[in-house]
Amino acid sequence: MAAHIRRRLRKGATTTAVAAAAVAALAASQAPAATLADGSAGSGDPKAAGEDTASGETDGAATGNSPYYTDLPPLVTPDRPGSSSDLPAAGSAEAGIPASVLAAYKQAERTVATTDPSCRLPWQLLAAIGKVESGQARGGRVDANGTASPRILGPALNGQGFALIRDTDGGAYDGDAVHDRAVGPMQFIPSTWASWGQDANGDGRKDPNNIYDAALAAGRYLCANDRDLALAADLDKAVLSYNRSSEYLRTVRSWFSYYQRGTHEIPDGTGTLPSTPSTPTPTPSPRPGTGSGPGVTPSPKPSSSKPGGKPSPGPSKPGGGGSTNPTPKPPTPKPTPPSETFGSLENAGTGPLRATAGQEFDERVSVLARNAVGAPLAKVPVAFTVTGDTGTLFAGGRKTVTVRTGTDGTATAPKLQAGEKAGQFTVTAVAGSGRPRTLTYAATVTARQADAIARTDEKALVAAPGEKFADAVTVKATYKDDVAAGVAVTATMVKDRPGVIDNDKGPYFKDADGKPVRTLTTLTTDADGQLRLPEIFADGNEGTYLLRLTTEGGASVVIELTVEAPQETVPEEPAPDETAAPDAPKP
């Protein structure tokens, strides 16, 4: 009965006091709706609600003013004043929101709160619009990724009761290469989606049939023009920008108020599809000085001929004085086929980017370009750029290179040559004009390594207290039995072979100022993998000490240093000369 009364009111067939009383009684039984902002229509006057009654254009409406569901919330509202932070556990399917759809609305609210906190977008507004536009994605009939299956399409916007919107996407989103249709759970027309589409689920595609992508796009669209949706006036403007109809605003407001009082989560696919679509208005022939209804393209007035077969003159110029020829319409641009429209840029299987300083990366950065319907797209220029201070460059010493995708849609950057400085850097791939798609890859340069280090000789190292060790210490580092050039080596005087305890006495090195130091961290092997240590000095303490050398990569060697006083030597008396003549006898 309620739906019947509403339909009759939409057609303007009932104006009696009896009908008015019935509507008042019905309205009183519904959930209490938030008060419309000052200046919004409550009388059905399209102009008061912000509708354009003088034009059949969509005037920027996200949905192209396409049809929507006019069902109102259940008569019994949730007894949960305030917000819906704690959802009831059960309730009717009509009142509930499918799990994936509800998750998408809440995720969109969180995302917009981070990027545009001044908008104060409530997820309940997205839920209200989603209910009116598609019945919450047709009762939550979405796959595991949140994509409506089958896709949700509105009727062709061909001017027959709806706006006239000729095809803008080559049928890429709506499958219609003649007229546009509203697409997906939030019913975006393709031209609006081209500007506002989002990739909220991180799959590399902006899909209007995906509830996560569509909910975030709707949130950002509603927040446009610096709106604060906590203000009634801004909220009304936002809803009317979605569909320029005062009845649409009232319907969305009713569901918004209902969801603010509370709702509950239901399993995907178990929701109830609304049953009352809005009624399209027949296309009238415009009377002089008037336009057609909102969202309706006026039919051209046929020209009449005067006797003699000549066409009648066009409308007079203001003030009279002759006629004007109608301004010819510019030719409709031929839409780009979806097979040639750039859709997305994805990772084509690039693995971890990691290399040792000075070495070539084994892995190469590769991307995949797809067209608007998800097929590989060839001949797309992709710019790859290295950013960071490791000194890493593409082969040939370039920081930026451009590669076109092949027939399989992939483009692979040249090999990377690691710089000499260890650390992190990024490789960015950018493709497309107007709204470029970007992918960023993290990469790492690790220090040169050695898995073995040893002395080049076995000569004992001994020095007297307070003296310098006469023999230099020379070591050689290798990695997988090859020379390990440019490897960092740390030399430390220690008390134990594992090097756990540093020594604060015994042999030492000297710094640039000649002061004693017992740890050196600026040592590096040469091109042959060898390292000759600086001079080592002994203090006044005798004993056996340990010098530990450790390489980047974990190789180590421990060398003994002995400090002892030189032994004193006693000169020996010469042995008697047995060849000398015997002493002469004494007298």
XYZ file of C-alpha atoms in Angstrom:
587
model
C 0.000 0.000 0.000
C 2.806 2.399 0.934
C 4.675 1.726 -2.301
C 1.432 2.186 -4.244
C 0.802 5.572 -2.645
C 4.378 6.654 -3.324
C 4.149 5.648 -6.978
C 0.954 7.610 -7.414
C 2.488 10.631 -5.755
C 5.484 10.450 -8.082
C 3.166 10.553 -11.050
C 1.466 13.608 -9.635
C -1.920 11.984 -9.746
C -2.972 12.578 -6.142
C -3.454 15.938 -4.555
C -6.510 15.403 -2.403
C -6.636 15.839 1.329
C -7.297 12.121 1.742
C -4.047 11.225 -0.053
C -2.163 13.865 1.900
C -3.414 12.382 5.148
C -2.366 8.911 4.035
C 1.119 10.103 3.197
C 1.386 11.898 6.532
C 0.394 8.737 8.365
C 2.898 6.703 6.396
C 5.682 9.161 7.021
C 4.929 9.147 10.722
C 5.412 5.369 10.787
C 8.863 5.485 9.185
C 12.220 5.866 10.882
C 12.759 9.447 11.972
C 14.737 11.075 9.148
C 17.321 13.787 9.672
C 15.978 17.243 8.875
C 16.783 18.425 5.376
C 19.114 21.359 5.125
C 17.635 24.813 4.790
C 16.733 25.431 1.208
C 16.268 21.772 0.346
C 12.986 20.785 -1.120
C 10.261 19.181 0.821
C 7.530 20.184 -1.591
C 8.720 18.348 -4.645
C 9.998 21.506 -6.316
C 13.056 20.333 -8.269
C 14.632 23.735 -8.316
C 14.494 24.002 -4.554
C 16.393 20.742 -4.296
C 19.064 21.882 -6.672
C 17.704 20.140 -9.774
C 18.108 21.634 -13.204
C 14.680 21.641 -14.808
C 15.790 23.656 -17.814
C 18.139 21.059 -19.220
C 18.201 17.419 -20.047
C 21.901 17.161 -19.185
C 23.130 15.208 -16.193
C 24.821 18.330 -14.835
C 27.704 16.329 -13.452
C 25.612 13.821 -11.480
C 27.673 10.743 -10.647
C 24.922 8.379 -11.796
C 23.730 10.385 -14.770
C 20.460 10.749 -12.838
C 19.777 7.115 -13.645
C 16.946 5.156 -11.921
C 17.223 4.170 -8.283
C 15.245 2.218 -5.684
C 12.641 4.200 -3.749
C 11.855 1.602 -1.067
C 11.920 3.176 2.390
C 13.350 1.642 5.577
C 11.316 -0.896 7.604
C 8.605 0.485 9.866
C 10.332 -0.933 12.953
C 13.621 0.872 13.390
C 16.604 -0.348 15.411
C 16.247 0.641 19.055
C 19.819 1.785 19.256
C 20.164 5.557 19.486
C 23.408 7.148 18.540
C 25.940 5.578 16.219
C 26.092 2.064 14.828
C 29.453 1.206 16.342
C 27.969 -1.844 18.061
C 25.819 -3.648 15.533
C 22.911 -5.869 16.552
C 23.637 -9.527 15.984
C 20.460 -10.325 14.067
C 17.498 -8.845 12.267
C 15.652 -8.922 8.970
C 17.593 -9.308 5.744
C 16.004 -6.126 4.433
C 17.437 -4.121 7.326
C 20.876 -5.775 7.349
C 23.987 -5.051 5.303
C 25.970 -7.902 3.675
C 29.358 -8.511 5.308
C 31.638 -7.594 2.374
C 29.556 -4.544 1.512
C 29.600 -3.305 5.104
C 33.378 -3.893 5.292
C 33.854 -1.850 2.114
C 31.867 1.103 3.485
C 33.833 1.113 6.743
C 37.155 0.797 4.924
C 36.231 3.765 2.729
C 35.339 5.803 5.820
C 38.747 5.016 7.384
C 40.648 5.812 4.190
C 38.914 9.146 3.632
C 39.367 10.016 7.317
C 43.108 9.707 6.728
C 43.335 11.612 3.449
C 40.507 14.138 3.952
C 39.649 14.311 7.671
C 37.788 17.613 7.323
C 35.138 15.886 5.184
C 33.945 13.731 8.144
C 32.480 11.070 5.852
C 30.183 8.620 7.731
C 29.992 5.080 6.395
C 26.232 5.154 7.003
C 25.906 7.686 4.154
C 27.662 5.280 1.788
C 25.346 2.529 3.019
C 22.299 4.691 2.348
C 23.417 5.474 -1.196
C 24.407 1.857 -1.803
C 20.959 0.750 -0.651
C 19.168 3.181 -2.935
C 21.417 2.599 -5.947
C 21.790 -1.186 -6.005
C 20.166 -2.684 -2.926
C 23.618 -3.171 -1.323
C 25.124 -4.822 -4.424
C 21.952 -6.843 -5.000
C 21.897 -8.190 -1.496
C 25.659 -8.737 -1.294
C 26.045 -10.929 -4.368
C 29.791 -10.392 -4.630
C 32.748 -12.749 -4.950
C 35.594 -13.192 -2.458
C 37.277 -10.007 -3.757
C 34.102 -7.934 -3.418
C 33.265 -7.840 -7.134
C 29.599 -8.006 -8.099
C 28.774 -11.132 -10.068
C 27.140 -10.705 -12.462
C 28.020 -7.049 -12.941
C 25.371 -4.462 -12.118
C 24.203 -2.308 -15.028
C 21.541 0.362 -15.223
C 19.365 0.913 -18.303
C 20.785 2.584 -21.390
C 20.738 6.352 -20.913
C 19.202 6.887 -24.335
C 16.882 9.794 -23.592
C 13.830 7.551 -23.443
C 12.660 8.504 -19.963
C 16.254 9.039 -18.822
C 19.067 11.428 -19.639
C 20.653 11.095 -23.055
C 24.305 10.206 -22.565
C 26.097 8.858 -25.585
C 28.859 6.322 -25.080
C 32.045 7.664 -23.462
C 34.018 4.468 -22.782
C 33.677 2.394 -25.926
C 31.639 -0.046 -23.866
C 34.634 -0.888 -21.685
C 32.716 -0.716 -18.408
C 29.068 -1.068 -19.400
C 29.282 -3.198 -22.545
C 27.315 -0.562 -24.477
C 29.156 1.246 -27.272
C 26.124 3.412 -28.143
C 24.905 4.872 -24.832
C 26.352 4.980 -21.339
C 24.838 3.021 -18.457
C 25.344 3.371 -14.717
C 27.696 0.621 -13.537
C 28.335 -1.270 -10.320
C 27.072 -1.220 -6.723
C 27.342 2.570 -6.510
C 26.050 3.121 -10.088
C 28.715 5.394 -11.548
C 28.398 6.371 -15.194
C 31.641 5.607 -17.097
C 32.643 9.250 -17.606
C 32.429 9.912 -13.856
C 34.291 6.706 -13.050
C 37.081 7.744 -15.411
C 37.711 10.737 -13.131
C 36.879 9.305 -9.715
C 37.638 5.573 -9.984
C 39.731 4.072 -7.156
C 41.686 0.882 -6.489
C 40.756 0.258 -2.866
C 41.383 -3.492 -2.741
C 44.941 -3.283 -4.074
C 44.490 -5.560 -7.094
C 45.921 -2.992 -9.506
C 42.560 -2.289 -11.175
C 39.912 0.398 -10.717
C 36.745 -1.625 -11.129
C 33.327 0.051 -10.693
C 31.801 -3.402 -10.104
C 34.043 -3.972 -7.077
C 32.351 -2.780 -3.894
C 35.643 -1.727 -2.251
C 36.712 0.346 -5.276
C 33.222 1.783 -5.767
C 32.678 2.682 -2.091
C 35.958 4.594 -1.868
C 35.236 6.380 -5.157
C 31.797 7.358 -3.847
C 33.324 8.631 -0.609
C 35.837 10.817 -2.406
C 33.141 12.065 -4.796
C 30.847 13.041 -1.931
C 33.723 14.911 -0.240
C 34.516 17.007 -3.322
C 34.504 20.802 -3.189
C 35.752 20.842 0.420
C 32.439 19.562 1.785
C 32.000 18.858 5.484
C 29.423 16.076 5.598
C 28.752 16.701 9.268
C 26.922 19.830 8.076
C 23.405 19.190 6.810
C 23.719 21.658 3.931
C 26.945 20.071 2.657
C 25.521 16.573 3.035
C 22.466 17.532 0.977
C 24.670 19.037 -1.726
C 26.757 15.886 -1.799
C 23.725 13.604 -2.188
C 22.208 15.819 -4.877
C 25.498 15.739 -6.767
C 24.984 11.991 -6.954
C 21.464 12.195 -8.396
C 19.769 15.547 -8.831
C 16.345 14.651 -7.490
C 14.629 15.890 -4.361
C 12.924 12.501 -3.940
C 16.319 10.834 -4.233
C 17.627 13.095 -1.473
C 14.691 12.283 0.790
C 15.076 8.540 0.176
C 18.816 8.560 0.890
C 18.222 10.692 3.970
C 15.699 8.156 5.277
C 18.126 5.259 4.963
C 20.972 7.370 6.354
C 18.957 8.108 9.475
C 17.944 4.449 9.729
C 21.537 3.190 9.558
C 22.664 5.810 12.050
C 20.275 4.304 14.588
C 21.780 0.852 14.049
C 21.894 -2.083 11.691
C 23.359 -5.562 11.590
C 25.661 -7.624 9.417
C 24.252 -10.433 7.303
C 26.078 -13.035 5.155
C 26.966 -12.069 1.600
C 24.266 -12.977 -0.882
C 21.423 -13.114 1.638
C 20.189 -9.540 1.372
C 16.799 -8.615 -0.053
C 16.734 -6.734 -3.331
C 14.481 -3.643 -3.241
C 11.356 -3.894 -5.352
C 10.360 -0.317 -6.165
C 12.433 1.416 -8.829
C 11.966 5.075 -9.547
C 9.609 5.765 -12.423
C 11.159 7.298 -15.547
C 9.485 10.434 -16.829
C 8.338 10.298 -20.461
C 10.252 12.630 -22.720
C 7.997 15.651 -23.357
C 8.192 18.030 -26.264
C 9.379 21.265 -24.683
C 7.079 24.256 -24.866
C 8.584 27.582 -25.874
C 10.494 29.027 -22.962
C 10.541 25.788 -20.954
C 12.822 22.825 -20.595
C 12.259 19.193 -19.935
C 12.267 17.549 -16.542
C 15.418 16.755 -14.641
C 17.622 14.161 -16.253
C 15.582 14.174 -19.502
C 16.882 15.298 -22.853
C 14.349 17.518 -24.649
C 13.152 16.200 -27.969
C 14.079 18.453 -30.902
C 11.118 20.411 -32.248
C 10.415 19.401 -35.839
C 10.715 22.311 -38.257
C 7.715 23.344 -40.297
C 7.941 24.430 -43.900
C 6.368 27.458 -45.478
C 4.686 27.306 -48.841
C 7.326 26.750 -51.441
C 9.221 24.222 -49.415
C 11.500 26.644 -47.578
C 12.115 25.941 -43.902
C 10.711 28.385 -41.399
C 13.193 30.825 -39.870
C 14.795 29.991 -36.584
C 13.950 31.715 -33.341
C 14.274 35.465 -33.300
C 17.209 37.146 -31.691
C 16.508 38.907 -28.428
C 14.603 42.068 -29.175
C 13.576 40.919 -32.630
C 15.291 41.951 -35.787
C 15.827 38.792 -37.697
C 16.491 35.172 -37.193
C 19.430 33.045 -36.298
C 20.499 29.748 -37.688
C 20.833 27.029 -35.087
C 24.413 26.528 -33.983
C 25.648 23.282 -35.487
C 26.630 20.710 -32.932
C 30.263 19.645 -33.006
C 30.762 16.115 -34.280
C 30.685 13.503 -31.588
C 34.246 12.247 -31.079
C 34.713 8.640 -31.920
C 35.277 6.753 -28.649
C 38.553 4.970 -28.168
C 37.993 1.223 -28.343
C 38.483 -0.473 -24.979
C 41.254 -2.562 -26.518
C 43.254 0.655 -26.963
C 42.329 2.310 -23.664
C 44.955 2.108 -20.943
C 43.470 0.432 -17.893
C 46.084 -0.583 -15.322
C 49.775 -1.127 -14.654
C 50.732 -4.228 -12.672
C 53.803 -6.063 -11.436
C 54.738 -8.689 -14.033
C 56.415 -10.997 -11.528
C 59.442 -8.976 -10.436
C 61.208 -10.779 -7.602
C 63.253 -9.329 -4.722
C 65.760 -6.724 -5.904
C 68.970 -7.332 -3.968
C 72.632 -7.207 -4.967
C 76.078 -6.784 -3.463
C 77.802 -3.434 -3.902
C 79.428 -3.153 -7.301
C 77.648 -6.236 -8.628
C 74.884 -6.659 -11.209
C 71.343 -7.392 -10.033
C 70.104 -10.811 -11.074
C 66.468 -9.655 -11.076
C 65.052 -7.115 -13.533
C 62.024 -4.859 -12.996
C 59.102 -5.910 -15.178
C 55.568 -4.471 -15.470
C 52.362 -5.470 -17.264
C 50.015 -2.954 -18.910
C 46.352 -3.870 -19.373
C 43.594 -2.195 -21.332
C 40.223 -1.105 -19.966
C 38.815 -4.627 -20.111
C 41.854 -6.272 -18.522
C 43.648 -7.628 -21.618
C 47.406 -7.023 -22.208
C 48.080 -3.707 -23.929
C 51.034 -3.317 -26.303
C 53.118 -0.275 -27.275
C 52.654 1.560 -23.960
C 55.737 3.662 -23.045
C 56.872 2.901 -19.480
C 59.436 5.150 -17.773
C 61.642 3.423 -15.182
C 63.540 5.674 -12.741
C 66.118 4.848 -10.038
C 65.884 6.997 -6.900
C 68.367 6.799 -4.012
C 71.968 7.489 -3.003
C 73.517 4.020 -3.384
C 74.972 4.879 -6.789
C 72.901 2.198 -8.506
C 72.154 2.807 -12.193
C 70.665 0.981 -15.145
C 73.069 -0.634 -17.583
C 74.766 2.102 -19.568
C 74.951 4.428 -16.559
C 71.419 5.854 -16.823
C 69.026 6.710 -13.981
C 65.925 6.788 -16.230
C 65.023 4.608 -19.192
C 61.831 4.263 -21.245
C 60.673 0.906 -22.579
C 57.513 0.137 -24.582
C 55.364 -2.842 -23.729
C 55.436 -5.796 -26.122
C 52.573 -7.757 -27.580
C 52.151 -9.537 -24.238
C 51.732 -6.181 -22.492
C 55.008 -6.428 -20.559
C 57.930 -4.017 -20.393
C 61.204 -5.011 -18.733
C 63.804 -2.479 -17.609
C 67.509 -3.001 -18.361
C 69.671 -4.688 -15.741
C 70.629 -2.714 -12.664
C 74.259 -2.191 -11.674
C 74.636 -1.780 -7.919
C 76.630 1.184 -6.633
C 79.357 1.009 -4.030
C 77.257 2.325 -1.149
C 75.127 -0.128 0.779
C 71.524 0.869 1.482
C 67.964 1.086 0.137
C 66.731 2.655 -3.101
C 63.594 2.488 -5.280
C 62.737 1.867 -8.910
C 59.562 3.618 -10.090
C 57.627 2.637 -13.198
C 55.241 5.239 -14.661
C 52.951 4.831 -17.666
C 49.970 6.645 -19.124
C 49.095 10.288 -19.636
C 46.413 12.362 -17.946
C 46.121 9.988 -14.992
C 49.478 8.143 -14.977
C 49.708 4.750 -13.311
C 52.692 4.248 -11.014
C 54.387 1.214 -9.484
C 57.273 1.462 -7.012
C 59.735 -1.324 -6.237
C 62.036 -1.380 -3.198
C 65.622 -2.532 -3.758
C 68.670 -3.125 -1.566
C 72.405 -2.865 -2.071
C 74.345 -4.923 0.461
C 77.984 -4.370 1.358
C 80.642 -6.516 -0.308
C 81.202 -9.714 1.646
C 83.874 -12.276 2.391
C 83.388 -15.774 3.747
C 87.079 -16.314 4.642
C 90.047 -14.217 5.777
C 93.570 -15.359 6.734
C 97.135 -14.102 7.189
C 99.401 -14.268 4.196
C 102.310 -15.553 6.356
C 102.834 -17.289 9.707
C 105.680 -15.223 11.091
C 105.522 -14.631 14.876
C 104.659 -11.061 15.823
C 106.731 -9.883 18.769
C 107.575 -6.452 20.150
C 109.309 -5.159 23.254
C 107.328 -3.024 25.755
C 106.984 0.525 24.456
C 108.251 -0.467 21.021
C 106.679 -0.972 17.595
C 106.059 -4.385 16.068
C 108.667 -4.711 13.382
C 106.636 -6.947 11.079
C 103.422 -5.733 9.441
C 100.231 -7.800 9.537
C 98.851 -8.667 6.074
C 95.638 -10.648 5.442
C 93.665 -11.783 2.390
C 89.847 -12.059 2.119
C 87.966 -14.359 -0.254
C 84.334 -15.030 -1.150
C 83.467 -18.458 -2.530
C 87.178 -18.977 -3.132
C 87.407 -15.848 -5.283
C 89.161 -12.617 -4.403
C 86.939 -10.438 -2.197
C 87.834 -6.904 -3.202
C 86.467 -3.846 -1.454
C 85.334 -5.739 1.631
C 85.075 -3.787 4.877
C 87.235 -5.189 7.694
C 87.137 -4.324 11.400
C 90.276 -4.801 13.524
C 89.864 -4.995 17.321
C 92.206 -5.823 20.206
C 90.312 -8.397 22.307
C 90.794 -10.484 25.434
C 89.123 -13.643 24.091
C 89.122 -15.395 20.736
C 85.349 -14.947 20.105
C 85.955 -11.210 20.480
C 83.336 -10.697 23.148
C 85.564 -8.596 25.431
C 87.611 -5.708 24.106
C 91.066 -5.140 25.528
C 91.994 -1.774 26.995
C 95.717 -2.468 27.370
C 98.491 -4.059 25.410
C 99.110 -3.472 21.666
C 97.355 -0.591 19.946
C 97.065 1.393 16.730
C 97.360 5.150 16.389
C 94.700 7.494 15.030
C 95.334 10.515 12.837
C 96.307 12.546 15.915
C 98.762 9.904 17.116
C 96.518 8.812 20.005
C 96.217 5.106 20.900
C 93.146 3.276 19.560
C 92.408 -0.418 19.798
C 89.617 -0.668 17.176
C 89.745 0.296 13.491
C 86.568 0.305 11.372
C 87.716 2.045 8.187
C 89.718 -0.796 6.686
C 88.974 -2.227 3.217
C 90.592 -4.951 1.151
C 92.286 -3.913 -2.094
C 91.650 -5.152 -5.622
C 93.503 -8.373 -4.777
C 91.471 -8.909 -1.621
C 94.471 -8.081 0.560
C 94.751 -5.739 3.522
C 97.936 -4.501 5.151
C 97.209 -3.259 8.661
C 98.623 0.015 9.981
C 101.583 -0.104 12.350
C 100.977 -1.735 15.739
C 102.590 -0.491 18.931
C 103.142 -2.125 22.315
C 102.543 -0.400 25.631
C 104.497 -1.203 28.783
C 102.535 -4.390 29.606
C 104.109 -7.686 28.711
C 102.092 -10.725 27.693
C 100.323 -12.442 24.832
C 97.477 -10.464 23.272
C 94.826 -11.133 20.608
C 93.933 -9.127 17.510
C 90.611 -10.107 15.870
C 89.833 -9.179 12.245
C 86.172 -9.463 11.082
C 84.806 -8.950 7.564
C 81.393 -7.902 6.246
C 79.848 -11.288 5.764
C 81.027 -12.783 9.053
C 84.489 -14.159 8.239
C 87.119 -13.643 10.986
C 90.678 -14.458 11.980
C 92.450 -14.107 15.362
C 96.145 -13.171 15.423
C 98.477 -13.433 18.442
C 100.672 -10.492 19.416
C 103.466 -10.987 21.952
C 104.934 -8.217 24.059
C 108.080 -9.219 25.951
C 111.390 -7.676 26.974
C 114.376 -8.829 24.966
C 116.565 -11.418 26.716
C 119.983 -10.210 27.965
C 122.984 -11.993 26.406
C 126.222 -12.737 28.485
C 129.443 -12.697 26.406
C 131.250 -16.076 26.498
C 135.007 -16.333 27.372
C 137.097 -17.488 24.461
C 138.186 -21.135 24.578
C 141.919 -21.790 25.115
C 144.013 -21.943 22.000
C 145.348 -25.503 21.948
C 147.756 -24.708 19.152
C 149.695 -22.160 21.207
C 153.264 -23.108 22.424
C 153.513 -24.507 25.984
C 154.523 -22.127 28.661
C 158.262 -22.085 29.313
C 159.307 -23.850 32.528
C 159.843 -21.661 35.460
C 163.388 -21.293 36.665
